[in-house]
mmCIF file of N, CA, C and O in Angstrom:
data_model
loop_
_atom_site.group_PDB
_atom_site.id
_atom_site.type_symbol
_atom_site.label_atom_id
_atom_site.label_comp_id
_atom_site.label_asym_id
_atom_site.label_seq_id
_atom_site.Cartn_x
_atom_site.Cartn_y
_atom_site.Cartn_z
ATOM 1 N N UNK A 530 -26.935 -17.871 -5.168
ATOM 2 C CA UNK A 530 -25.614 -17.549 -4.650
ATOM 3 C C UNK A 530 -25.074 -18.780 -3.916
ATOM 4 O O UNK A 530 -25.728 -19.182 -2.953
ATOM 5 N N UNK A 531 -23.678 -19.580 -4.349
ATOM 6 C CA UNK A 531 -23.098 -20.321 -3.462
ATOM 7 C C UNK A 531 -22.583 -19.929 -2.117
ATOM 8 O O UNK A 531 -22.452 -18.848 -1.543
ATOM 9 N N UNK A 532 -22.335 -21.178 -1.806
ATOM 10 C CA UNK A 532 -21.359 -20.628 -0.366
ATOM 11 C C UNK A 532 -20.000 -19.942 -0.625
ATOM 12 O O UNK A 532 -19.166 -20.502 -1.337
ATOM 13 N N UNK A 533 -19.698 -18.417 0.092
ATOM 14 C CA UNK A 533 -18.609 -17.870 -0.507
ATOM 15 C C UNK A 533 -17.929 -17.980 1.259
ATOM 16 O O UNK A 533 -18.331 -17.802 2.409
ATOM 17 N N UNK A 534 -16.199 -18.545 0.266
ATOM 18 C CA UNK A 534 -15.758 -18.939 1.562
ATOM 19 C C UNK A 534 -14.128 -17.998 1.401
ATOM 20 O O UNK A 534 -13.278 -18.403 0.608
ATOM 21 N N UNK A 535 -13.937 -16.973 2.105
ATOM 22 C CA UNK A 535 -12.391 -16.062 2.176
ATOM 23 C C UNK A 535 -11.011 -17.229 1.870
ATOM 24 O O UNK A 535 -10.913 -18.332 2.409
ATOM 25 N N UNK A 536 -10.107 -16.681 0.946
ATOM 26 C CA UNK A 536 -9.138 -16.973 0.695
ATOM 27 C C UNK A 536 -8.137 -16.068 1.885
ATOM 28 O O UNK A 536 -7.887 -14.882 1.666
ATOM 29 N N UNK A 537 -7.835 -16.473 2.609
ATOM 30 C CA UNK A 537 -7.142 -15.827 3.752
ATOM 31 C C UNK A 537 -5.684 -15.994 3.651
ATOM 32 O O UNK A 537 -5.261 -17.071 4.071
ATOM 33 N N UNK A 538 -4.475 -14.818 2.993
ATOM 34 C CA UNK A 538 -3.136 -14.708 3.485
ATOM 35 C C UNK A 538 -3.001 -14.143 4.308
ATOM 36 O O UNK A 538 -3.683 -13.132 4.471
ATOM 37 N N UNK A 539 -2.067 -14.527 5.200
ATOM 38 C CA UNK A 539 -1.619 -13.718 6.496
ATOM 39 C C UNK A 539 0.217 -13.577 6.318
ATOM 40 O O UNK A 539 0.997 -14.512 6.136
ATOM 41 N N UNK A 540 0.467 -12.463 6.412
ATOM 42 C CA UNK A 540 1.821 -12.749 6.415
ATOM 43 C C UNK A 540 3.015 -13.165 6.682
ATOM 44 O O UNK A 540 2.989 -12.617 7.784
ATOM 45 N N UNK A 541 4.184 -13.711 6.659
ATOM 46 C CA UNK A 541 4.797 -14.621 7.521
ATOM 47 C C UNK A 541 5.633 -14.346 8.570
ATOM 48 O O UNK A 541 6.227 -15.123 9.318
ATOM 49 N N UNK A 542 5.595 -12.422 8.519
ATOM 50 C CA UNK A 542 6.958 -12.150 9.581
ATOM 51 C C UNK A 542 6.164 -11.318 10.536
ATOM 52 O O UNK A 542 6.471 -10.240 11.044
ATOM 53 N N UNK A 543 5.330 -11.871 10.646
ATOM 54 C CA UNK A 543 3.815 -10.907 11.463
ATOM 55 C C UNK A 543 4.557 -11.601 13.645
ATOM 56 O O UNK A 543 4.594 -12.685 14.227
ATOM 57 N N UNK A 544 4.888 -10.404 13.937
ATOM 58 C CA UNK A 544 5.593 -10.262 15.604
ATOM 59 C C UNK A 544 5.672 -9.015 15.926
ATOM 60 O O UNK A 544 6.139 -8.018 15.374
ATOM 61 N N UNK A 545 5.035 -9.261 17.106
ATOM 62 C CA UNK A 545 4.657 -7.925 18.192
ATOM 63 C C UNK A 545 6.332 -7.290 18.320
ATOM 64 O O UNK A 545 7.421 -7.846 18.463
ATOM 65 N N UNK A 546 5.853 -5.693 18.173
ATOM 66 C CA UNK A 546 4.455 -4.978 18.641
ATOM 67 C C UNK A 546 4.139 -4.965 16.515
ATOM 68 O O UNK A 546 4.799 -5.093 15.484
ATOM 69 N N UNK A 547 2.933 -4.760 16.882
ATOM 70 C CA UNK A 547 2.043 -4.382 16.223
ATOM 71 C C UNK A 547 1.701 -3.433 16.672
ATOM 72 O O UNK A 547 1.649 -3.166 17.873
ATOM 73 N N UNK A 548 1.280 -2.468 15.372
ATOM 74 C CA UNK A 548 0.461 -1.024 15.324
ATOM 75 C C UNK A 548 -0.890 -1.100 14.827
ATOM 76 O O UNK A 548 -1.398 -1.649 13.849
ATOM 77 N N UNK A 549 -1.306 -0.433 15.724
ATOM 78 C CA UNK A 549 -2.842 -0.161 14.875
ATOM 79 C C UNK A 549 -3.208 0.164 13.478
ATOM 80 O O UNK A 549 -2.796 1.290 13.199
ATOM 81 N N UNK A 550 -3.905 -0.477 12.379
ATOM 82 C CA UNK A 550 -3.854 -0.273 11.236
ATOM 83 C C UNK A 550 -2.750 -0.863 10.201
ATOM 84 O O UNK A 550 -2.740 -0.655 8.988
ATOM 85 N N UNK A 551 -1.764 -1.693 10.984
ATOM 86 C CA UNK A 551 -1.162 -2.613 10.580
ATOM 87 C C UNK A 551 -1.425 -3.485 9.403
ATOM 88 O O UNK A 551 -2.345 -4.303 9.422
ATOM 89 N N UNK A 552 -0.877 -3.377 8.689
ATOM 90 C CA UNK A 552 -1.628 -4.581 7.486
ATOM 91 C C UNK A 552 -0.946 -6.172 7.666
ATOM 92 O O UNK A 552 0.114 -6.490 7.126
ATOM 93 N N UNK A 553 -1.639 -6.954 8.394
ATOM 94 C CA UNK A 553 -1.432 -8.216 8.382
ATOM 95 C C UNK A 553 -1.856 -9.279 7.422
ATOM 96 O O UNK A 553 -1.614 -10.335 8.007
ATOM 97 N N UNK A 554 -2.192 -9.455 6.648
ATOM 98 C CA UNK A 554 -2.522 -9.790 5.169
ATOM 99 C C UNK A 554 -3.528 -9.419 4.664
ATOM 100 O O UNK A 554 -4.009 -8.311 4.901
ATOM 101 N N UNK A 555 -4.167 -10.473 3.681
ATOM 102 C CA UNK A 555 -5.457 -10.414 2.788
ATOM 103 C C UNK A 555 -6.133 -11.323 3.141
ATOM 104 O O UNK A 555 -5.958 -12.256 3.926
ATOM 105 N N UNK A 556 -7.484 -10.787 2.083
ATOM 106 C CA UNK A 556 -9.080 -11.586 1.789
ATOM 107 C C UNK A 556 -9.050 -11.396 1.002
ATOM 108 O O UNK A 556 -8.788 -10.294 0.521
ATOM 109 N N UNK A 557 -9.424 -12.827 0.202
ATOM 110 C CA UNK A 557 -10.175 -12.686 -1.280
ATOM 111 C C UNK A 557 -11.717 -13.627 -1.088
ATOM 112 O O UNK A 557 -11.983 -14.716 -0.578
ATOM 113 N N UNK A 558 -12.307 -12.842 -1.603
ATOM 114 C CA UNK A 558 -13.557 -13.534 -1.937
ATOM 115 C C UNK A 558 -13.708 -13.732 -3.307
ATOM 116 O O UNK A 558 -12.986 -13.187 -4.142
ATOM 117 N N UNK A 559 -14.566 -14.445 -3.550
ATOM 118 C CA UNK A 559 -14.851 -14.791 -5.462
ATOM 119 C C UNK A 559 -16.506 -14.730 -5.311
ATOM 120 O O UNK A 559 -16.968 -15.543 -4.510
ATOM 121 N N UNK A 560 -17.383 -13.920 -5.941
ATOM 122 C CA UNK A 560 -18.946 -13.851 -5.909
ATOM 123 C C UNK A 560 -19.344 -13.372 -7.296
ATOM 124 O O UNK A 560 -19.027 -12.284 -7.777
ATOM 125 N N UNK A 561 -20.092 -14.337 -7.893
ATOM 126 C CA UNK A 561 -20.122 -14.717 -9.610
ATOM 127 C C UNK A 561 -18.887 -14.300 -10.200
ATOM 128 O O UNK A 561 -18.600 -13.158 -10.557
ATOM 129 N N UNK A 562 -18.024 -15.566 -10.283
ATOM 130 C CA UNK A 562 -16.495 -14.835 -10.674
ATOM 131 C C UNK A 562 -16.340 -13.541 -10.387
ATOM 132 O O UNK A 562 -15.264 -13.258 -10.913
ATOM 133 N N UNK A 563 -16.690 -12.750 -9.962
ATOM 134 C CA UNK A 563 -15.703 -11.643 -9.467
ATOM 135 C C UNK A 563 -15.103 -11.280 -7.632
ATOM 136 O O UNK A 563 -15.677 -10.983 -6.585
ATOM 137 N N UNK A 564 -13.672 -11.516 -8.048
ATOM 138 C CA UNK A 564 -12.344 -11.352 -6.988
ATOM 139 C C UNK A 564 -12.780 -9.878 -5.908
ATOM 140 O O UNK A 564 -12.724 -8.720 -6.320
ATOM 141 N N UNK A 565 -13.152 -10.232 -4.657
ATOM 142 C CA UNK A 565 -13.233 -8.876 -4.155
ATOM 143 C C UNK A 565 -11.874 -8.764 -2.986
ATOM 144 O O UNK A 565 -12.016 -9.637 -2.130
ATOM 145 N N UNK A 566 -10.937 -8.129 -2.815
ATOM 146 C CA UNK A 566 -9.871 -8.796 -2.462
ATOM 147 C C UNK A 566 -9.802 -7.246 -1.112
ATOM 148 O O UNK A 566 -10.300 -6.168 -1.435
ATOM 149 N N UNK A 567 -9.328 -7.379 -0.119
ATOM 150 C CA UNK A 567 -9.146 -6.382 1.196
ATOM 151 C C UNK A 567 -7.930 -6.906 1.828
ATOM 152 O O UNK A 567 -7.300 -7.955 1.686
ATOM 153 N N UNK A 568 -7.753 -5.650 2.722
ATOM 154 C CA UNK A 568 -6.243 -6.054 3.291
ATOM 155 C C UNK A 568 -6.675 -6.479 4.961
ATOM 156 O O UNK A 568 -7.616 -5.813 5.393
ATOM 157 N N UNK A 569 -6.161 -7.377 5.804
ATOM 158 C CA UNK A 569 -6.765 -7.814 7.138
ATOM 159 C C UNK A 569 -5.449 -7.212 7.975
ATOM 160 O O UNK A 569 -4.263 -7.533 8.048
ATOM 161 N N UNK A 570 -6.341 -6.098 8.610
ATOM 162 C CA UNK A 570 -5.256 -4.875 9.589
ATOM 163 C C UNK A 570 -5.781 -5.074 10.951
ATOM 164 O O UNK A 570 -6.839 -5.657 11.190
ATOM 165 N N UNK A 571 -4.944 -4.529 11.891
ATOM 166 C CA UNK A 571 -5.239 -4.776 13.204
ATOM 167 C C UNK A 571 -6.003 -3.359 13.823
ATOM 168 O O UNK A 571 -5.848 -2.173 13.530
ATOM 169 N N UNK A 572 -6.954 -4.086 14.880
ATOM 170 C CA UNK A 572 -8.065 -3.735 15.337
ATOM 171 C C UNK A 572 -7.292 -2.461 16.402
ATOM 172 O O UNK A 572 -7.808 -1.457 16.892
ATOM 173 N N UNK A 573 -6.010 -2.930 16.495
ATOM 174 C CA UNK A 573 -5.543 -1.991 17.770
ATOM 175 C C UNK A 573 -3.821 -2.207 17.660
ATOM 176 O O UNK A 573 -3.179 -2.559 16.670
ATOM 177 N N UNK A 574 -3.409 -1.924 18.798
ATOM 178 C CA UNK A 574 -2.081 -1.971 19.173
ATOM 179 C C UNK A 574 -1.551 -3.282 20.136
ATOM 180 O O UNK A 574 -1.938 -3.394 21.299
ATOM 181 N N UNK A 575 -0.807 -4.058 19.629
ATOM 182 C CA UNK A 575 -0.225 -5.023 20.580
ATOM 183 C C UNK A 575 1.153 -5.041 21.115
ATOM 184 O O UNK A 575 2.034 -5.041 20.255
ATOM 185 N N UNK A 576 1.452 -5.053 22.097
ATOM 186 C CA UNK A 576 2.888 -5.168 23.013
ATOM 187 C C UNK A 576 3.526 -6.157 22.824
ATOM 188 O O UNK A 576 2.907 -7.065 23.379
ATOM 189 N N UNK A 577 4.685 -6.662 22.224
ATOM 190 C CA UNK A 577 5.438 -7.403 22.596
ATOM 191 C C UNK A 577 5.802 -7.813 24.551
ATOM 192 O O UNK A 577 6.146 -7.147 25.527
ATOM 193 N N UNK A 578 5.516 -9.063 24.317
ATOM 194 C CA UNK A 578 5.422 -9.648 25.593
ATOM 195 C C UNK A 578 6.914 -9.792 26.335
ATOM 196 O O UNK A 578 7.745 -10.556 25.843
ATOM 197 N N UNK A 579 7.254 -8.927 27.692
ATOM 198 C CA UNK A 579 8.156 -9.518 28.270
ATOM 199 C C UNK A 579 8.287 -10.423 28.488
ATOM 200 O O UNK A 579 9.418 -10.858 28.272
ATOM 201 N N UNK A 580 7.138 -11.477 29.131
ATOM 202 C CA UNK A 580 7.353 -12.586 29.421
ATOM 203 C C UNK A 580 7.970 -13.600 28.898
ATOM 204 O O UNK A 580 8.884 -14.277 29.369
ATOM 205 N N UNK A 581 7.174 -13.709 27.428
ATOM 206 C CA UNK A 581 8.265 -14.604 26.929
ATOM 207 C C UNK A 581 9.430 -15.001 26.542
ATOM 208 O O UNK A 581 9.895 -16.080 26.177
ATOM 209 N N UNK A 582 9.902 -13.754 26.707
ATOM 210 C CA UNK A 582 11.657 -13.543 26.325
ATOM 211 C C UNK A 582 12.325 -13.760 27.734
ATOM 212 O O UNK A 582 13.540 -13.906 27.863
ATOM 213 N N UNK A 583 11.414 -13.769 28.799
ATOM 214 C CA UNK A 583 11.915 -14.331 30.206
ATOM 215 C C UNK A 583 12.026 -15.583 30.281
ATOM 216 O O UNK A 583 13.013 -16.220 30.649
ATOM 217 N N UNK A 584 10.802 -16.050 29.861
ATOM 218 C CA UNK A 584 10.465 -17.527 29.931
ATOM 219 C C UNK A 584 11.814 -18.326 29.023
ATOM 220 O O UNK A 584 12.412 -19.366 29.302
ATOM 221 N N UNK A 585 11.975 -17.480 27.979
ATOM 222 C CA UNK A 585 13.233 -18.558 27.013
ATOM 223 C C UNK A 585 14.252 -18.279 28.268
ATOM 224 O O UNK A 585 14.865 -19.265 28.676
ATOM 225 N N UNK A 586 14.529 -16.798 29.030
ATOM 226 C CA UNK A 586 16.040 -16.902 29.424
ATOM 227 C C UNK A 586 15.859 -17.991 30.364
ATOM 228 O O UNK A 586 16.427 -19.082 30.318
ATOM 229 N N UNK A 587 15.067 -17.617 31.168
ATOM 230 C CA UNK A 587 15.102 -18.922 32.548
ATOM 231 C C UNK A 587 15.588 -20.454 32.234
ATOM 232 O O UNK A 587 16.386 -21.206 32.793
ATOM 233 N N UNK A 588 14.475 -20.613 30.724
ATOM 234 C CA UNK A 588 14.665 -21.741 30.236
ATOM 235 C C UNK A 588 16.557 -22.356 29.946
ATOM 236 O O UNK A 588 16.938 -23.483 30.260
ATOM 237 N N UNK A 589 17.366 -21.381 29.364
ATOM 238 C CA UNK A 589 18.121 -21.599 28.904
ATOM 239 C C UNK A 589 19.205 -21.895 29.937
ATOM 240 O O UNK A 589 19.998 -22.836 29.988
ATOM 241 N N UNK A 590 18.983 -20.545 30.979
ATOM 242 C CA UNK A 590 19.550 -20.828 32.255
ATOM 243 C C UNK A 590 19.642 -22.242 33.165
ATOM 244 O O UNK A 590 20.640 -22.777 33.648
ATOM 245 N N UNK A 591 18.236 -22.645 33.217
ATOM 246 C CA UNK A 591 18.267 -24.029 33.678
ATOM 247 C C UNK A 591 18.507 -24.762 33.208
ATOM 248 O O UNK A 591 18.508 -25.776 33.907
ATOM 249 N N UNK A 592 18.951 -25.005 31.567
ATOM 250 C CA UNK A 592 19.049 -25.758 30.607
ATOM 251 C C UNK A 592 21.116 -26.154 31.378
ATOM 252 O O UNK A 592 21.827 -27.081 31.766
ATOM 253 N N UNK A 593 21.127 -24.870 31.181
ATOM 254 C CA UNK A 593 23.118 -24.444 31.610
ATOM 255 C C UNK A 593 23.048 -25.324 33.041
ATOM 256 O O UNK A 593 23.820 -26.213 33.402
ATOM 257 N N UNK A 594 22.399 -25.029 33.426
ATOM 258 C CA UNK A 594 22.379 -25.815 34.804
ATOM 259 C C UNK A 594 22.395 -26.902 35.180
ATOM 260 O O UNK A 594 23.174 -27.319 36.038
ATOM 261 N N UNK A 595 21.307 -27.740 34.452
ATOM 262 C CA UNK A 595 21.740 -29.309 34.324
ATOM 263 C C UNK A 595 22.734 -30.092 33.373
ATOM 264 O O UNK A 595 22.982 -31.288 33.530
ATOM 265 N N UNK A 596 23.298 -29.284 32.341
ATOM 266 C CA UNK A 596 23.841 -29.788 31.724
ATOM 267 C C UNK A 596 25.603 -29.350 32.630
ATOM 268 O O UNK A 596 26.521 -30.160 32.500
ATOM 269 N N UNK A 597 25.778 -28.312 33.296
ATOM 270 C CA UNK A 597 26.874 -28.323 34.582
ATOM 271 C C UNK A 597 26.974 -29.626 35.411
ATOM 272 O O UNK A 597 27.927 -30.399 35.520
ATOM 273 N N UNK A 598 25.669 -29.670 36.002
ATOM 274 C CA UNK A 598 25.637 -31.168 36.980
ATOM 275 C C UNK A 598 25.981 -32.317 36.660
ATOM 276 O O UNK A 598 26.587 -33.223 37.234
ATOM 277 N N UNK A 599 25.326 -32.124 35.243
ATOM 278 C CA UNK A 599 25.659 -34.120 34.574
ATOM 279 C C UNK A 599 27.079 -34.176 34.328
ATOM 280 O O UNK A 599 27.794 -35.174 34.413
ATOM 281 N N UNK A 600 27.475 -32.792 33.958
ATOM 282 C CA UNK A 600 28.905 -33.248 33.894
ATOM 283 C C UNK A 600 30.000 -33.373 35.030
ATOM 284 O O UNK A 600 30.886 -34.156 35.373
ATOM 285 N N UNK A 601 29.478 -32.232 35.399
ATOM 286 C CA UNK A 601 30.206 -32.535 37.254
ATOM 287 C C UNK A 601 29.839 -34.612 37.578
ATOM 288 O O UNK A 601 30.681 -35.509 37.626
ATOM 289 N N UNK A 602 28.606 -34.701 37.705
ATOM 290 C CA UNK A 602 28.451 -35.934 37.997
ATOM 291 C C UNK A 602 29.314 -37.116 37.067
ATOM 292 O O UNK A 602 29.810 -38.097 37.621
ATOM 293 N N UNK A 603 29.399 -36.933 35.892
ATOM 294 C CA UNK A 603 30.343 -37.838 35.489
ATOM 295 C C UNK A 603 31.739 -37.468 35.695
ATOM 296 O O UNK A 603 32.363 -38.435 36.133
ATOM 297 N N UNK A 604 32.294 -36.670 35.578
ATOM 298 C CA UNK A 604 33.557 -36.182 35.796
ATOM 299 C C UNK A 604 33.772 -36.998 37.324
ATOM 300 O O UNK A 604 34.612 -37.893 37.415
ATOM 301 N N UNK A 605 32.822 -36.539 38.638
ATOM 302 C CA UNK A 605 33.112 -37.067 39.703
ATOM 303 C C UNK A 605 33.335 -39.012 39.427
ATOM 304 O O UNK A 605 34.318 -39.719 39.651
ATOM 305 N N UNK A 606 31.964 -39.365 38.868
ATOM 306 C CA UNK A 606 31.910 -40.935 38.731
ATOM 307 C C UNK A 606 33.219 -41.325 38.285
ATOM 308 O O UNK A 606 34.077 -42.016 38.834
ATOM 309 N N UNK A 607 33.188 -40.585 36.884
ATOM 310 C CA UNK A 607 34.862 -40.833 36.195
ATOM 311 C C UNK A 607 36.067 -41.174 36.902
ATOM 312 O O UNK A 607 36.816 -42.129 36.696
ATOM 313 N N UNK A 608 36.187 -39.861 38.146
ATOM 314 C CA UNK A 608 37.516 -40.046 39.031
ATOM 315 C C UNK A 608 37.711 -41.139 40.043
ATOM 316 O O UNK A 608 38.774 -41.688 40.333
ATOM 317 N N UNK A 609 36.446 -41.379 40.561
ATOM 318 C CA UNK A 609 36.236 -42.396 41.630
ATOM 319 C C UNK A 609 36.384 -43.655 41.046
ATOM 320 O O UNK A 609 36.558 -44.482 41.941
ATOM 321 N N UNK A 610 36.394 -44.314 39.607
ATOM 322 C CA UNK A 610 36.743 -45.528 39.277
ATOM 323 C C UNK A 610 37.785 -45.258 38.688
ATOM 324 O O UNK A 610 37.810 -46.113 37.802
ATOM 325 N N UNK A 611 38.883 -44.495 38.549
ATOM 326 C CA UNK A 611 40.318 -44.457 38.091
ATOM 327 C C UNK A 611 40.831 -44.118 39.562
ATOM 328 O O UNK A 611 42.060 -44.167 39.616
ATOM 329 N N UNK A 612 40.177 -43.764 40.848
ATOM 330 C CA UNK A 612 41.226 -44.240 42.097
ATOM 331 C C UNK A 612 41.029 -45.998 42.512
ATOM 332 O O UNK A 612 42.018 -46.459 43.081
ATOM 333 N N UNK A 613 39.931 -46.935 42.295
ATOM 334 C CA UNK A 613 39.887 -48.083 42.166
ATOM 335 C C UNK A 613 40.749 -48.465 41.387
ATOM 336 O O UNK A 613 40.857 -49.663 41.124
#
């Protein structure tokens, strides 16, 4: 018997929550040419994470924030060398 090594798909739109028994892709194995192929499901239930949908807003928020300042700051620089 060679070394038998899983052909592993996973699917591409795979995002919490997840359900238990979920089918998240396949296995194929090959053992004397023959294909033994299973579906790879989840062990349990997973939550979509608040956090990270916090983490983007904050992000975006502070994003708004410095990009306010730089412009305030040039706008100010701007005016102060057109009263010179």
């Amino acid at each position: 018997l060679s070394s038998v090594e899983p052909n592993i798909i996973l699917k591409e739109d795979i995002q919490a929550p997840i359900t238990k028994n979920q089918v998240l892709g396949t296995v194929t194995y090959t053992v004397n040419n023959i294909n033994y192929k299973a579906n790879i499901i989840a062990s349990h239930d997973v939550e979509k994470s608040v956090y990270s949908d916090l983490i983007v807003k904050i992000g975006i928020i502070l994003l708004l924030i410095i990009i306010f300042v730089l412009i305030f700051v040039i706008i100010k620089n701007f005016s102060k060398k057109n009263k010179n």
